[in-house]
Coordinates of C-alpha atoms in Angstrom, one line a residue:
M1 CA 0.0 0.0 0.0
Q2 CA 1.3 3.4 -0.8
T3 CA 1.6 6.0 2.0
P4 CA -0.5 9.0 1.3
V5 CA 0.7 12.5 1.9
P6 CA -1.4 15.0 3.9
V7 CA -4.3 16.3 2.0
A8 CA -6.4 19.3 3.1
V9 CA -10.1 18.6 3.3
A10 CA -12.8 21.3 3.4
T11 CA -16.0 20.5 5.3
H12 CA -18.9 22.5 6.7
H13 CA -17.5 21.8 10.2
R14 CA -13.8 22.7 9.9
R15 CA -10.6 22.1 7.8
V16 CA -8.7 19.0 8.7
A17 CA -5.6 17.2 7.3
L18 CA -5.4 13.6 6.3
T19 CA -2.2 12.5 7.9
G20 CA -2.8 8.8 7.6
R21 CA -5.4 6.7 5.9
V22 CA -8.6 8.0 7.5
A23 CA -9.6 11.3 9.0
L24 CA -12.8 12.1 10.9
T25 CA -14.5 15.3 9.9
G26 CA -17.4 15.8 12.3
R27 CA -19.8 13.0 11.3
V28 CA -18.0 11.8 8.2
A29 CA -14.9 9.6 8.0
L30 CA -12.8 10.3 4.8
T31 CA -10.0 8.4 3.2
D32 CA -7.4 9.3 0.6
T33 CA -6.6 5.7 -0.3
V34 CA -9.0 3.5 -2.3
P35 CA -8.5 -0.1 -3.4
V36 CA -9.4 -0.9 -7.0
L37 CA -10.2 -4.6 -7.1
M38 CA -9.2 -6.3 -10.3
Y39 CA -11.4 -9.2 -11.5
H40 CA -11.7 -10.9 -14.9
D41 CA -14.0 -13.9 -15.2
V42 CA -16.6 -14.8 -12.7
G43 CA -17.7 -18.5 -12.9
S44 CA -16.1 -21.9 -13.5
P45 CA -13.3 -22.1 -16.1
P46 CA -13.9 -24.4 -19.0
P47 CA -11.8 -27.5 -19.3
G48 CA -8.3 -26.7 -20.6
T49 CA -8.3 -23.1 -19.4
R50 CA -4.7 -22.0 -18.9
L51 CA -5.1 -18.9 -16.7
R52 CA -7.4 -20.5 -14.2
D53 CA -6.4 -18.0 -11.5
L54 CA -8.2 -15.3 -13.4
W55 CA -11.5 -17.1 -12.8
V56 CA -13.3 -16.3 -9.5
P57 CA -16.1 -18.8 -8.7
T58 CA -19.5 -17.2 -8.7
A59 CA -20.1 -18.3 -5.1
A60 CA -16.8 -16.8 -4.0
F61 CA -17.6 -13.5 -5.8
A62 CA -21.0 -13.4 -4.0
L63 CA -19.3 -14.0 -0.6
E64 CA -16.8 -11.3 -1.3
V65 CA -19.4 -8.7 -2.3
Q66 CA -21.6 -9.6 0.7
A67 CA -18.6 -9.5 3.1
L68 CA -17.8 -6.0 1.9
K69 CA -21.4 -4.9 2.3
D70 CA -21.7 -6.4 5.7
R71 CA -18.6 -4.6 6.8
G72 CA -19.9 -1.2 5.7
W73 CA -18.0 -0.8 2.5
T74 CA -19.5 1.1 -0.4
T75 CA -18.5 1.2 -4.1
I76 CA -17.8 4.0 -6.6
T77 CA -16.9 3.6 -10.3
A78 CA -13.4 4.2 -11.6
A79 CA -14.8 7.4 -13.3
Q80 CA -15.8 8.7 -9.9
L81 CA -12.4 7.8 -8.5
G82 CA -10.8 9.6 -11.4
R83 CA -12.6 12.8 -10.6
A84 CA -11.6 12.6 -7.0
M85 CA -8.0 12.1 -8.0
Q86 CA -8.2 15.0 -10.4
T87 CA -9.4 17.3 -7.7
G88 CA -7.5 15.8 -4.8
T89 CA -10.8 15.2 -3.0
P90 CA -10.9 12.4 -0.4
V91 CA -13.8 10.0 -0.5
P92 CA -15.8 8.4 2.3
A93 CA -13.9 5.7 4.3
K94 CA -14.4 2.1 3.3
T95 CA -14.8 3.0 -0.4
V96 CA -13.8 0.5 -3.0
V97 CA -13.8 0.3 -6.8
I98 CA -14.7 -3.1 -8.4
S99 CA -13.3 -3.5 -11.9
L100 CA -13.8 -6.4 -14.3
D101 CA -11.7 -6.8 -17.4
D102 CA -12.3 -8.2 -20.8
G103 CA -16.1 -8.1 -21.1
R104 CA -17.0 -11.8 -20.9
N105 CA -20.6 -12.9 -20.8
N106 CA -20.1 -14.3 -17.3
N107 CA -19.7 -10.8 -16.1
Y108 CA -23.3 -10.2 -17.1
T109 CA -24.8 -13.5 -16.2
N110 CA -22.9 -14.1 -12.9
A111 CA -21.4 -10.9 -11.6
F112 CA -24.0 -8.3 -12.5
P113 CA -27.0 -9.9 -10.5
I114 CA -24.8 -10.2 -7.4
L115 CA -23.7 -6.5 -7.7
Q116 CA -27.3 -5.4 -8.2
Q117 CA -28.5 -7.3 -5.2
A118 CA -25.9 -5.7 -3.0
G119 CA -26.6 -2.2 -4.5
F120 CA -23.0 -2.0 -5.7
V121 CA -21.7 -0.4 -8.9
A122 CA -18.7 -1.6 -10.9
T123 CA -16.5 -0.7 -13.8
F124 CA -16.4 -3.1 -16.8
Y125 CA -13.4 -2.7 -19.1
I126 CA -14.3 -3.6 -22.6
P127 CA -12.2 -4.3 -25.8
A128 CA -14.5 -2.2 -28.0
G129 CA -14.0 -4.0 -31.3
L130 CA -14.5 -7.6 -30.1
P131 CA -18.3 -7.8 -29.3
G132 CA -20.0 -9.6 -32.2
M133 CA -16.8 -10.5 -33.9
P134 CA -16.3 -14.1 -35.2
G135 CA -14.7 -16.3 -32.5
E136 CA -15.7 -13.8 -29.8
S137 CA -19.0 -15.3 -28.7
S138 CA -17.8 -15.3 -25.1
R139 CA -17.9 -11.4 -25.1
M140 CA -20.9 -9.4 -24.0
S141 CA -22.9 -7.9 -26.8
Y142 CA -23.4 -4.1 -27.0
D143 CA -27.1 -4.8 -26.0
R144 CA -25.9 -6.3 -22.8
L145 CA -23.4 -3.5 -22.2
A146 CA -26.2 -1.0 -22.6
V147 CA -28.2 -2.8 -19.9
L148 CA -25.2 -2.6 -17.6
A149 CA -24.8 1.1 -18.3
G150 CA -28.5 1.8 -17.8
A151 CA -28.2 0.1 -14.4
G152 CA -25.5 2.6 -13.3
M153 CA -22.4 0.5 -14.1
E154 CA -19.5 2.1 -15.9
I155 CA -18.5 0.9 -19.3
A156 CA -14.9 1.8 -19.9
N157 CA -12.1 1.4 -22.5
H158 CA -9.8 -1.7 -22.7
T159 CA -8.6 -0.8 -26.2
M160 CA -10.2 -1.9 -29.5
T161 CA -8.7 -5.4 -29.7
H162 CA -7.0 -6.0 -26.4
A163 CA -3.7 -5.0 -28.0
N164 CA -0.3 -5.1 -26.4
L165 CA 0.2 -1.4 -26.5
P166 CA 4.0 -1.1 -26.3
K167 CA 4.2 -3.2 -29.5
V168 CA 1.9 -1.0 -31.7
D169 CA 2.8 2.0 -33.9
A170 CA 1.3 5.4 -33.5
M171 CA -1.5 4.9 -36.0
R172 CA -2.6 1.7 -34.5
L173 CA -2.3 3.2 -31.0
A174 CA -4.8 5.9 -32.0
T175 CA -7.3 3.2 -33.1
E176 CA -6.8 1.2 -29.9
I177 CA -7.3 4.1 -27.5
T178 CA -9.1 7.0 -29.2
G179 CA -11.1 4.9 -31.6
A180 CA -12.1 2.4 -29.0
G181 CA -13.4 5.1 -26.7
E182 CA -15.4 6.6 -29.5
R183 CA -16.8 3.2 -30.5
L184 CA -18.0 2.5 -27.0
Q185 CA -19.7 5.9 -26.8
T186 CA -21.3 5.5 -30.2
E187 CA -22.7 2.0 -29.6
L188 CA -24.1 2.9 -26.2
A189 CA -25.7 6.1 -27.5
L190 CA -27.4 4.1 -30.3
R191 CA -29.0 2.0 -27.6
G192 CA -30.3 5.0 -25.7
V193 CA -27.6 5.1 -23.0
P194 CA -25.4 8.1 -23.7
T195 CA -22.0 7.5 -22.0
T196 CA -18.8 9.4 -21.5
V197 CA -15.9 7.0 -21.5
S198 CA -13.2 8.5 -19.3
T199 CA -11.2 5.6 -17.8
F200 CA -9.0 2.9 -19.3
A201 CA -7.3 -0.4 -18.5
Y202 CA -4.0 -1.4 -20.0
P203 CA -4.3 -4.9 -21.6
Y204 CA -1.9 -7.3 -19.8
G205 CA -0.9 -4.3 -17.6
H206 CA 1.6 -3.3 -20.3
V207 CA 2.1 0.5 -20.3
S208 CA 3.9 2.6 -22.9
P209 CA 4.8 6.3 -22.6
A210 CA 3.0 6.9 -25.9
A211 CA -0.2 5.4 -24.5
V212 CA 0.0 7.5 -21.4
R213 CA 0.5 10.7 -23.5
L214 CA -2.5 9.8 -25.7
L215 CA -4.7 9.1 -22.8
A216 CA -3.8 12.5 -21.3
E217 CA -4.5 14.2 -24.6
D218 CA -7.9 12.4 -24.9
G219 CA -8.9 13.7 -21.4
Y220 CA -8.9 10.3 -19.6
T221 CA -9.1 10.9 -15.9
L222 CA -7.9 7.4 -14.8
A223 CA -6.0 4.5 -16.3
V224 CA -5.6 1.3 -14.3
T225 CA -2.6 -1.1 -14.4
T226 CA -1.9 -4.5 -12.9
M227 CA 0.7 -3.0 -10.5
P228 CA -0.2 -4.0 -6.9
G229 CA -1.4 -1.4 -4.5
E230 CA -4.1 1.1 -3.7
A231 CA -4.9 4.4 -5.3
A232 CA -3.6 7.2 -3.2
I233 CA -5.4 10.5 -3.8
G234 CA -2.9 13.2 -4.1
T235 CA 0.1 11.0 -4.8
T236 CA -0.7 8.3 -7.3
D237 CA -0.5 9.2 -11.0
P238 CA -4.1 8.8 -12.1
L239 CA -2.9 7.4 -15.5
L240 CA -0.8 4.7 -13.7
C241 CA -3.2 3.6 -11.1
P242 CA -2.5 0.3 -9.2
R243 CA -5.0 -2.4 -8.5
V244 CA -5.6 -5.2 -6.0
R245 CA -5.8 -8.5 -7.9
V246 CA -8.4 -10.9 -6.7
H247 CA -7.2 -14.5 -7.1
G248 CA -9.5 -17.3 -8.0
A249 CA -8.4 -19.7 -5.3
E250 CA -7.9 -17.2 -2.4
S251 CA -9.9 -17.5 0.8
L252 CA -12.4 -14.9 1.9
S253 CA -10.1 -14.0 4.8
R254 CA -7.2 -13.4 2.4
F255 CA -9.4 -11.3 0.2
L256 CA -10.5 -9.1 3.1
A257 CA -7.0 -8.8 4.4
S258 CA -5.8 -7.6 0.9
I259 CA -7.7 -4.4 1.4
G260 CA -7.7 -4.2 5.2
A261 CA -11.4 -5.0 5.5

């Protein structure tokens, strides 16, 4: 976990400084560190799956979400975290971002109902060019993505084709980042859910200086990596935001300990 620097907080009671992880401001506890949980698939991996650790069983996901709710945690989207990081504004204590990468159908059929039942929101990072493509039947359709967006979930950019960004040229990079964000916005608007795409996830966690520059030029407020750690408002670079990976085989106690819950 990164150690946050002091951040001044304005409240209607008084001005306080966050000198640690949490500060009390009258009736409200604020924090300047936020864990961004990183999930991929929710469900049971098909036979022969190589990266089985990326699969969190549906029952385990349900237990994790319920445990957070029972302990008083609330959720915000990555876009909301990005705005807080832009302005240096702490958020309520026990705030977490739930992010799910790659846009698989199991995010819709398995994860989405559990999130809704808990009253939680999440950010879904979508490779914009893959829904509906041959060989990509495991991806959520844009109709399903529109349902998620209409329910308050964030639909966010995970490139056009899940490209390894350090290996693409400038023209391809523009398609993978700028073009992908525009595609997501266009498809959702066509389905009656106007959306501003403002956050990004680097495929494979691979970051390039050119990608960071383009994201800044395009006005992205947050880009998440696979680097371990929590987002520290006031110190973390918003375009190099770490996440807390949730492992498929980890126990509930280990999951809770990973974010100090």
